[in-house]
PDB file of C-alpha atoms and ligand atoms in Angstrom:
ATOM      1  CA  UNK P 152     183.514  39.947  58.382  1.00 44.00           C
ATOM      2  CA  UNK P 153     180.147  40.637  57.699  1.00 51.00           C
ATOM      3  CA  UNK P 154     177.618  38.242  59.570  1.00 64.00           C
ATOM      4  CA  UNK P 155     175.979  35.968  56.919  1.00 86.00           C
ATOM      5  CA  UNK P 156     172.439  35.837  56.341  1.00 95.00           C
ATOM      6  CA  UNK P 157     170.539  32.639  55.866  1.00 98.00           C
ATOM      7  CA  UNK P 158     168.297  31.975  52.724  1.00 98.00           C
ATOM      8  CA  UNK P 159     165.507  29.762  51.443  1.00 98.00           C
ATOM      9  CA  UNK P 160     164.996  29.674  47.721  1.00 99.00           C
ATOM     10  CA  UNK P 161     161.781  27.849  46.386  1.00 98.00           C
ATOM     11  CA  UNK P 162     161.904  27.085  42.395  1.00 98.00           C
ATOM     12  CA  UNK P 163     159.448  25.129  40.011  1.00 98.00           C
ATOM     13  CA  UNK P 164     161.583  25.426  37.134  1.00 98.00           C
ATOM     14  CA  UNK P 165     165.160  25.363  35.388  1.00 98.00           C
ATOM     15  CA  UNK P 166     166.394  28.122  38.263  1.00 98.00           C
ATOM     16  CA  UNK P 167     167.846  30.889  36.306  1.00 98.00           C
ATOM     17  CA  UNK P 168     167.191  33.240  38.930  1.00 98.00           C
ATOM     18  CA  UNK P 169     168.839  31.065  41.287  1.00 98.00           C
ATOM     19  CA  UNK P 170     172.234  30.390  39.207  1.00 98.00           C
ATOM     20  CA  UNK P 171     172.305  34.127  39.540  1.00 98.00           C
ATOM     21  CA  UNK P 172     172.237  34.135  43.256  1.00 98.00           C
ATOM     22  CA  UNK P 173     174.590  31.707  43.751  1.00 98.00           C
ATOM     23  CA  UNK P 174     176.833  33.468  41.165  1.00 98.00           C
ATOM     24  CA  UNK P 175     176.561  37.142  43.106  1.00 98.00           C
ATOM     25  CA  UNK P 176     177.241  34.915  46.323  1.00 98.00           C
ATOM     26  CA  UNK P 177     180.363  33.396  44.541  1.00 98.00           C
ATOM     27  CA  UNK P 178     181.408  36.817  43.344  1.00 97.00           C
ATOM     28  CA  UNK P 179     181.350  37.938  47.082  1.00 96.00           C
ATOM     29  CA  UNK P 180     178.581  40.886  46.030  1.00 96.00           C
ATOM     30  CA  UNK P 181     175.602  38.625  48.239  1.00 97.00           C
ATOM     31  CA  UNK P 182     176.557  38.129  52.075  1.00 96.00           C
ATOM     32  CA  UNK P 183     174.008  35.108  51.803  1.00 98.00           C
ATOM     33  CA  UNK P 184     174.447  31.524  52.822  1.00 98.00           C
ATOM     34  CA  UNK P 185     171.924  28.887  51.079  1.00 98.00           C
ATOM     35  CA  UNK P 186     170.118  27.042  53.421  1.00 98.00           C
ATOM     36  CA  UNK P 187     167.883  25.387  51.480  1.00 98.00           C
ATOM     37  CA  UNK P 188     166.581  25.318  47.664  1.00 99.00           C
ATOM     38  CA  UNK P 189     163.116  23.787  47.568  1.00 98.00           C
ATOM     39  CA  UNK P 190     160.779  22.927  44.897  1.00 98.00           C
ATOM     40  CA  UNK P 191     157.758  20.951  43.877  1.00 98.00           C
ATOM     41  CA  UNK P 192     159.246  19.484  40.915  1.00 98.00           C
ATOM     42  CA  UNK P 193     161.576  17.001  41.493  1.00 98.00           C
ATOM     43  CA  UNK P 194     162.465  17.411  38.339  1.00 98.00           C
ATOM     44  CA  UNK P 195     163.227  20.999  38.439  1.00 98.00           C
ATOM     45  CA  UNK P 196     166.869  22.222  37.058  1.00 98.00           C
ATOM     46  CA  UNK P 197     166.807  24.687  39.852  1.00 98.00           C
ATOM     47  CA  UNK P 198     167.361  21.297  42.175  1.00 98.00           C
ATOM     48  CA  UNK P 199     170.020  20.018  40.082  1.00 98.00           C
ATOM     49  CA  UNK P 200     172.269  23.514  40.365  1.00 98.00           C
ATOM     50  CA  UNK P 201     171.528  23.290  44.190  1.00 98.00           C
ATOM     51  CA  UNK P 202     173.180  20.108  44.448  1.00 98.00           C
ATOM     52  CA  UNK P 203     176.269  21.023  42.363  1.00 98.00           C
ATOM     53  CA  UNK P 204     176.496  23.901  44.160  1.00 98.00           C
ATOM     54  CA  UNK P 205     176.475  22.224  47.510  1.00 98.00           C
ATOM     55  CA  UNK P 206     172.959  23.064  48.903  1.00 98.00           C
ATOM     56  CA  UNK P 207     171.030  21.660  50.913  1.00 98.00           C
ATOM     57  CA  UNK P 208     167.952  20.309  48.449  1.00 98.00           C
ATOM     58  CA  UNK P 209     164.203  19.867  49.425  1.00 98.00           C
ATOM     59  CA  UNK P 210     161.559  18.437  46.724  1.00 98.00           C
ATOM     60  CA  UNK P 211     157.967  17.724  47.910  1.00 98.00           C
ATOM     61  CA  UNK P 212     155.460  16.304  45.600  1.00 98.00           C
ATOM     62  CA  UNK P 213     152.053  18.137  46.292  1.00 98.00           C
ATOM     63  CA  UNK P 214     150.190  15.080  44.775  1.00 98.00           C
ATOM     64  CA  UNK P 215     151.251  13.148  48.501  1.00 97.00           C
ATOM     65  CA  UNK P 216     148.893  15.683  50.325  1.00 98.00           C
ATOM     66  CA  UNK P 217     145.196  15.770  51.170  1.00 98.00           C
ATOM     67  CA  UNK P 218     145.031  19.431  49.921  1.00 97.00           C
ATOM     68  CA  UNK P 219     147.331  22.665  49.006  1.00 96.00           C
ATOM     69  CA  UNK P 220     147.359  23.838  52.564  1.00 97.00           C
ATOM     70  CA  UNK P 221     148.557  20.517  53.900  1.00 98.00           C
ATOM     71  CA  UNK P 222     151.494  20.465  51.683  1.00 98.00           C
ATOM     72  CA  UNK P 223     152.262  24.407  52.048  1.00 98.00           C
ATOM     73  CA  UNK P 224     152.043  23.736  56.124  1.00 98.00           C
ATOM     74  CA  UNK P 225     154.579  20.954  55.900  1.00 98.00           C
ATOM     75  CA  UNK P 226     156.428  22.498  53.024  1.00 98.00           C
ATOM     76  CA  UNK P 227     157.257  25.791  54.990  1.00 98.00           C
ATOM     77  CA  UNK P 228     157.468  24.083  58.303  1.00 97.00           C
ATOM     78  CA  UNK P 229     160.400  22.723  57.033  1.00 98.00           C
ATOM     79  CA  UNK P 230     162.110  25.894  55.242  1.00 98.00           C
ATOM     80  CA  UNK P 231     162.250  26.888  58.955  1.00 98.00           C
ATOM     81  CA  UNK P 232     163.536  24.191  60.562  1.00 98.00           C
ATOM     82  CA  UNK P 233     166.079  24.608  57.933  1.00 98.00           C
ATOM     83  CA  UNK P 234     167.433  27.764  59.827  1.00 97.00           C
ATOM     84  CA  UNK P 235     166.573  30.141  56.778  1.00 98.00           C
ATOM     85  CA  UNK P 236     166.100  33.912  57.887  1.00 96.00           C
ATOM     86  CA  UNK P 237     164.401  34.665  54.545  1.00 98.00           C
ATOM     87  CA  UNK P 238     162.600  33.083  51.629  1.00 98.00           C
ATOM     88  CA  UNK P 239     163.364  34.000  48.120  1.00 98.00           C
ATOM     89  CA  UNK P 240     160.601  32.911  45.553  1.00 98.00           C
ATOM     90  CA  UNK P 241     162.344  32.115  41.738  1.00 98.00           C
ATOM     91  CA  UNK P 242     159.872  31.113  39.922  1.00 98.00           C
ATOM     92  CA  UNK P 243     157.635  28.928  42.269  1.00 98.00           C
ATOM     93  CA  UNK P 244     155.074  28.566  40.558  1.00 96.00           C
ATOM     94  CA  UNK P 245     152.043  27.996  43.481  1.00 96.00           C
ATOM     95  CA  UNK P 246     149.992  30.348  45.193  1.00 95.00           C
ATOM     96  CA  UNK P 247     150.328  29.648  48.786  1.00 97.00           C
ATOM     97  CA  UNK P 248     148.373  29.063  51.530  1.00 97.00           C
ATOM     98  CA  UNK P 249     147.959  32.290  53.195  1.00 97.00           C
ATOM     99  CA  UNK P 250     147.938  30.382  57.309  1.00 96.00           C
ATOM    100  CA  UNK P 251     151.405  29.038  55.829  1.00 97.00           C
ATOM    101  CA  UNK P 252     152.748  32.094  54.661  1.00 95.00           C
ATOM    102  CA  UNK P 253     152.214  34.275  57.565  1.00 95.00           C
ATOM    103  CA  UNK P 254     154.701  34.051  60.393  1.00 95.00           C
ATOM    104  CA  UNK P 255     156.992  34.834  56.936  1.00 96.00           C
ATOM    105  CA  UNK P 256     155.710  38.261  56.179  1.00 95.00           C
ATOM    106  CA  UNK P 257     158.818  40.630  55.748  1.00 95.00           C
ATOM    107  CA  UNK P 258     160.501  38.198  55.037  1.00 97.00           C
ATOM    108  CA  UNK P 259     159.664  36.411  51.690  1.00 98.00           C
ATOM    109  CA  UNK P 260     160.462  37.766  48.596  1.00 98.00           C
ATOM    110  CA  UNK P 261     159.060  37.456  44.724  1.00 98.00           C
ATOM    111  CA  UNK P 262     160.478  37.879  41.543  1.00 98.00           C
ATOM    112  CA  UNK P 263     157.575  38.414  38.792  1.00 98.00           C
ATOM    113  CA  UNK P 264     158.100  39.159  35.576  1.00 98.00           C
ATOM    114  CA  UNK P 265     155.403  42.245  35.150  1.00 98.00           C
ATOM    115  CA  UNK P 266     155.245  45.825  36.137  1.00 98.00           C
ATOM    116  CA  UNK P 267     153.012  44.987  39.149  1.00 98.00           C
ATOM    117  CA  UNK P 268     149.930  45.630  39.921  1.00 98.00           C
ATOM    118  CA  UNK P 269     150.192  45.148  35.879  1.00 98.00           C
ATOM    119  CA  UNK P 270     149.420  41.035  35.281  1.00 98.00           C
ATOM    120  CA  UNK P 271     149.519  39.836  38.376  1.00 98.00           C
ATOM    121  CA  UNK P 272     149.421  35.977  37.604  1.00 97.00           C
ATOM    122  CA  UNK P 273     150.622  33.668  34.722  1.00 97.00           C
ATOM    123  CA  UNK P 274     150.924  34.489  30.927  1.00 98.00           C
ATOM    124  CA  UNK P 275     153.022  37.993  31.339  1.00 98.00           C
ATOM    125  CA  UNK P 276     155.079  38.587  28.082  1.00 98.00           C
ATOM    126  CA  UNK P 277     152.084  37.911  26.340  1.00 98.00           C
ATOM    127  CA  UNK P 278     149.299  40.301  28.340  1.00 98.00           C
ATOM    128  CA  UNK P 279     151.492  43.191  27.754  1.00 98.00           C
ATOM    129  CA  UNK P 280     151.974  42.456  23.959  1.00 98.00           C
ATOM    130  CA  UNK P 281     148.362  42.111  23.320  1.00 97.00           C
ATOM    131  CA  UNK P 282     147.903  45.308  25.708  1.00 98.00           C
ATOM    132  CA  UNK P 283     150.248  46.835  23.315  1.00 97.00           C
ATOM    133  CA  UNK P 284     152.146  48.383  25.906  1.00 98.00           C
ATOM    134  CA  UNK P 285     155.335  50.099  24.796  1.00 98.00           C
ATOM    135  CA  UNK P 286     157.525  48.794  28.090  1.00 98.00           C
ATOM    136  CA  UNK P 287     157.773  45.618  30.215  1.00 98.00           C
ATOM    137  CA  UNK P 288     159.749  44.716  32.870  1.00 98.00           C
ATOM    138  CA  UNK P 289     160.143  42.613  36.056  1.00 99.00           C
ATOM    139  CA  UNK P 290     159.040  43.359  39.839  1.00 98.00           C
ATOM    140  CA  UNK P 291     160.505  42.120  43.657  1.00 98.00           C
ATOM    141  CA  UNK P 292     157.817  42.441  45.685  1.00 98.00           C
ATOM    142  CA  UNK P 293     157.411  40.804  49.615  1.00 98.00           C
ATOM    143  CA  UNK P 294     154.978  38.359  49.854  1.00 97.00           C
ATOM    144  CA  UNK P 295     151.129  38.858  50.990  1.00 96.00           C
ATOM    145  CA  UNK P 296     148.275  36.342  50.614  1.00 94.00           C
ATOM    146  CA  UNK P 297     147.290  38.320  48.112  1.00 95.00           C
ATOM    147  CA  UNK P 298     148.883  36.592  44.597  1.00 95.00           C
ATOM    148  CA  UNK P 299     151.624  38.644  43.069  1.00 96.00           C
ATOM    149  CA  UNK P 300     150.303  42.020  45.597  1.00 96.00           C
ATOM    150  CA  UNK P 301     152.526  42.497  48.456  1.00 97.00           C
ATOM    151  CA  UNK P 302     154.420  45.830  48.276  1.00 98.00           C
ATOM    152  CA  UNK P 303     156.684  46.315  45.526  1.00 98.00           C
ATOM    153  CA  UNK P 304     160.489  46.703  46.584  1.00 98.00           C
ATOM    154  CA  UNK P 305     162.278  47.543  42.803  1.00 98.00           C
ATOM    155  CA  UNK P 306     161.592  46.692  39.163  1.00 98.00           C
ATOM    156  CA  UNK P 307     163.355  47.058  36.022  1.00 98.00           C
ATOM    157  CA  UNK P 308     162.056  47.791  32.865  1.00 98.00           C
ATOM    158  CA  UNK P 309     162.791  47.252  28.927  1.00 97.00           C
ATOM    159  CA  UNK P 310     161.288  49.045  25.850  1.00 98.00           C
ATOM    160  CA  UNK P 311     158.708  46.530  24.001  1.00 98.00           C
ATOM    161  CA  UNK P 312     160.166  46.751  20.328  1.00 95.00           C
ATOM    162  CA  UNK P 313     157.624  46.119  17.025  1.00 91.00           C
ATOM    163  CA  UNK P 314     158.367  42.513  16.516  1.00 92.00           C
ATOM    164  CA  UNK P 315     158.709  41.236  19.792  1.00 95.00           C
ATOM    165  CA  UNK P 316     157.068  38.196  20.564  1.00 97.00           C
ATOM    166  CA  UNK P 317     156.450  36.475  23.800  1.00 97.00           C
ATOM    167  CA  UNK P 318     159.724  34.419  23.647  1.00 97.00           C
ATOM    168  CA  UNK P 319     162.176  36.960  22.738  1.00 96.00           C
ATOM    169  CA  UNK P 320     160.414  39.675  25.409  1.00 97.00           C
ATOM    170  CA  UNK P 321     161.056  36.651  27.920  1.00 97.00           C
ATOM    171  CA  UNK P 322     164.570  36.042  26.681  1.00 97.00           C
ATOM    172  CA  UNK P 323     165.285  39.834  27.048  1.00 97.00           C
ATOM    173  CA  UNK P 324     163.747  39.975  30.635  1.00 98.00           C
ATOM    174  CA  UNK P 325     165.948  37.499  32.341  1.00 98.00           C
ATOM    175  CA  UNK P 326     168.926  39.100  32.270  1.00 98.00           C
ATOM    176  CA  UNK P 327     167.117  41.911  34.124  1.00 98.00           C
ATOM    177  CA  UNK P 328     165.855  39.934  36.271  1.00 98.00           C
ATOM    178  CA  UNK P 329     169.151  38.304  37.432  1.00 98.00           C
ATOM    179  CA  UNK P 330     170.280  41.505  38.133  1.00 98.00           C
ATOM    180  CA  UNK P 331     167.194  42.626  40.156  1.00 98.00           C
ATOM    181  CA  UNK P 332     166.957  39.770  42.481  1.00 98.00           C
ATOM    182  CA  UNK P 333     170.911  39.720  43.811  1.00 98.00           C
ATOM    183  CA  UNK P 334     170.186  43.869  43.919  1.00 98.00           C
ATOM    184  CA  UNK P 335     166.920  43.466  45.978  1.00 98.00           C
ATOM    185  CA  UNK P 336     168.545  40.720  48.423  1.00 98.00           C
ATOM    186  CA  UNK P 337     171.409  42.041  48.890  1.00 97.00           C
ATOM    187  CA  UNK P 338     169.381  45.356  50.522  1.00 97.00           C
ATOM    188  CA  UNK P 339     167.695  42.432  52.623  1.00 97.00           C
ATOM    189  CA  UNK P 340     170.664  41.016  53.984  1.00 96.00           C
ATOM    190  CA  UNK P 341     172.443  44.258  54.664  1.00 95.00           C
ATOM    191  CA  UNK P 342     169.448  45.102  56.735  1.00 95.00           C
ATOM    192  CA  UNK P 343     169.135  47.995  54.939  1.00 97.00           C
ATOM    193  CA  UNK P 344     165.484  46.702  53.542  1.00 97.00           C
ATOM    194  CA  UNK P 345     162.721  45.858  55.818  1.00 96.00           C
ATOM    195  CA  UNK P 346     158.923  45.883  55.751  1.00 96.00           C
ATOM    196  CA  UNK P 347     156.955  45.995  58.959  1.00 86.00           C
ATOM    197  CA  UNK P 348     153.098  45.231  57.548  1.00 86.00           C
ATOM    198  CA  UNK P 349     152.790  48.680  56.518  1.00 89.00           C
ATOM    199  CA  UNK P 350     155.685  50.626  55.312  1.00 92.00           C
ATOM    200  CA  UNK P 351     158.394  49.481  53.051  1.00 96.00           C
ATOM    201  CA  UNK P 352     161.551  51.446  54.847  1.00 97.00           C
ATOM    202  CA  UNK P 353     164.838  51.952  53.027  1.00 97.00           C
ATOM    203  CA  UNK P 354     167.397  53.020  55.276  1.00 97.00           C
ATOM    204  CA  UNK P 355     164.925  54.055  57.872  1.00 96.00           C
ATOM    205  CA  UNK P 356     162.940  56.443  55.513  1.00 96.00           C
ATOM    206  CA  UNK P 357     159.506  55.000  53.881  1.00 96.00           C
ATOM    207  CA  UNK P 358     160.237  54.151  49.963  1.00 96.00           C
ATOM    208  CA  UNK P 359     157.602  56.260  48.447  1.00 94.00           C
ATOM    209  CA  UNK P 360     157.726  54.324  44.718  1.00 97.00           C
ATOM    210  CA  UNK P 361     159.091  51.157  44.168  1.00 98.00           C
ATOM    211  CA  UNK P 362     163.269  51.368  43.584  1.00 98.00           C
ATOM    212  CA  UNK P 363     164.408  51.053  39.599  1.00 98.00           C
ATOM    213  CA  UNK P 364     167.313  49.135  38.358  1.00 98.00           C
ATOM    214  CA  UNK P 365     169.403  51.485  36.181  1.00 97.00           C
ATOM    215  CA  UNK P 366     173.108  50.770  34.670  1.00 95.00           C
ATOM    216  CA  UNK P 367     174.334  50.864  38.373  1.00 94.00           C
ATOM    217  CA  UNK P 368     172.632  49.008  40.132  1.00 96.00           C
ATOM    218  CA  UNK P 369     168.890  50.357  42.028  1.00 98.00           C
ATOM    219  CA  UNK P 370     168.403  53.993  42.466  1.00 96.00           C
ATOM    220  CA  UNK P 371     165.336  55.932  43.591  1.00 94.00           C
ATOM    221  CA  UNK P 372     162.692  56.297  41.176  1.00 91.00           C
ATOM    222  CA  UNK P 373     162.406  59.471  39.130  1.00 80.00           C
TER     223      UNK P 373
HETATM  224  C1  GAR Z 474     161.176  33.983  35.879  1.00 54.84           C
HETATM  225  O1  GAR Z 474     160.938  34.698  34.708  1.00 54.84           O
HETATM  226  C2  GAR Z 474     160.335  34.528  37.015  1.00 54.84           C
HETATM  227  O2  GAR Z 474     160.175  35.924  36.957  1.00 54.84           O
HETATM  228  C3  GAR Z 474     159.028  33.823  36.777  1.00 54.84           C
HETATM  229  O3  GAR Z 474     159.371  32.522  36.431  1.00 54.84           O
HETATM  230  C4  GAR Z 474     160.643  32.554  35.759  1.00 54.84           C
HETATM  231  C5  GAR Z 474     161.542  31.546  36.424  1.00 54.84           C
HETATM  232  O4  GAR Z 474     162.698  31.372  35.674  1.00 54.84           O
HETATM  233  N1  GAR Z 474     158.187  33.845  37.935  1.00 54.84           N
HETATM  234  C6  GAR Z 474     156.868  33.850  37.880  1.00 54.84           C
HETATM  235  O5  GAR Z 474     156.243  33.841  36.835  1.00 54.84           O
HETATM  236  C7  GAR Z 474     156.184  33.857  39.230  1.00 54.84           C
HETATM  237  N2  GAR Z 474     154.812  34.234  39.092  1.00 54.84           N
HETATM  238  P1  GAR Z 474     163.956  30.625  36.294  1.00 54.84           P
HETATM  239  O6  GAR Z 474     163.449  29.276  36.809  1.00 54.84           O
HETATM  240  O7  GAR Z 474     164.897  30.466  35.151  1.00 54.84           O
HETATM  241  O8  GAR Z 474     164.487  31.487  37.395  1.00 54.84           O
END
C-alpha cells in the first residue's frame, strides 16, 4: 500500500473545496490522510464537514491576537505540530504573514478562482466580467509571500457566456475547481510534484506553462 501523505487544510468559508477532498480521499483517488482542517471562522461550514468527517478541527479567532503575524505564528505553529506534510489553502481568506509562511514553501498550496497573474486578490467573477474577457477559470498555485503569486501548478478554464453574471460564473467555476484541487494534490502526494524555490518540476522535468484540466484529468498545456 501506498504510504499516506499527511494534509493541512485551512478554510474561511462553507468548504466546498474541502468536501471534494475528502470525497476523492473516500473514493480512494487521494492517498491523503487529514490531519487537520483549520479556519478563522468558527463558524465556517468547512469546520462542521471536518468534524463529521472525523478530522481533527482547529478554529482560531484572529481578534485574540496583538496583530496578524502573532496569530499566523501561532496559527501555523500548530498546523505543524499537527504532523501535516502539506498545507492546502480552500478558500482562506487571509494573506499571511510571510516569517509564518516560510519554512512551508513547496509545500502549501492555493486554490484561486482567476487565471493568475489575472486578479490576483478578492472580487474575481466580477473583474473578468467588467474586463469583458471571453474565458475564466481557476488556478493552484504554491504559496509565496507574494498574495495569490507563487508559481502556478494547473488551472482550468470555462468560456464566459453573454449573460453571465458574477453568481452564475461562480456557480459554474466550482465544479472545476473541485476537480482541480484533488488533480493538483494528488501530483503532490505521489511525489510526482515538487517545487524547489525556483523550478516547478513534474516528473523531474521543469513544467514550462502551468498544467490544464481537460475531460481527463491535467494534461500539458497546448
Ligand atoms: C473558492 O471559490 C476558492 O477558489 C476561493 O474561495 C472559494 C471557497 O469556496 N478562494 C479564494 O478566493 C482565495 N483567494 P469553498 O469554501 O466552498 O471551498
Amino acid at each position: 500500500m501506498a504510504t499516506t501523505f499527511r494534509i493541512a487544510v485551512l478554510a474561511s468559508g462553507r468548504g466546498s473545496n474541502l468536501a471534494a477532498l475528502i470525497a476523492a480521499r473516500d473514493r480512494g483517488e487521494l492517498p491523503v490522510e487529514f490531519a487537520l482542517v483549520g479556519s478563522d471562522k468558527a463558524s465556517a461550514g468547512a469546520l462542521r464537514l471536518a468534524e463529521a468527517a472525523g478530522i481533527p478541527t482547529l478554529a482560531l479567532d484572529p481578534r485574540g491576537y496583538p496583530d496578524r503575524r502573532a496569530f499566523d505564528l501561532d496559527l501555523f505553529e500548530r498546523i505543524a505540530a499537527s504532523g501535516a506534510e502539506l498545507l492546502v489553502l480552500a478558500g482562506f481568506m487571509r494573506i499571511i504573514d510571510a516569517d509564518a509562511l516560510a519554512p512551508w514553501i513547496g509545500r502549501m498550496i492555493n486554490i484561486h478562482p482567476s487565471l493568475l497573474p489575472k486578479y490576483r486578490g478578492l472580487h474575481t467573477h466580477r473583474r473578468a466580467l467588467e474586463a469583458g474577457d471571453a474565458e475564466h477559470g481557476a488556478s493552484v498555485h504554491f504559496v509565496t509571500a507574494e498574495l495569490d503569486g507563487g508559481p502556478v501548478i494547473a488551472q482550468a478554464r470555462l468560456a464566459i457566456t453573454p449573460g453571465d453574471d458574477e453568481a452564475q460564473l461562480a456557480q459554474r467555476l466550482l465544479p472545476l475547481e473541485h476537480r482541480l484541487l484533488p488533480a493538483v494534490l494528488g501530483l503532490l502526494a505521489s511525489h510526482r510534484l515538487r517545487w524547489d524555490g525556483h523550478t516547478v518540476q513534474l516528473d523531474g522535468q521543469p513544467l514550462a506553462a502551468p498544467l490544464e484540466l481537460g475531460a481527463h484529468g491535467l494534461q500539458p498545456a497546448a
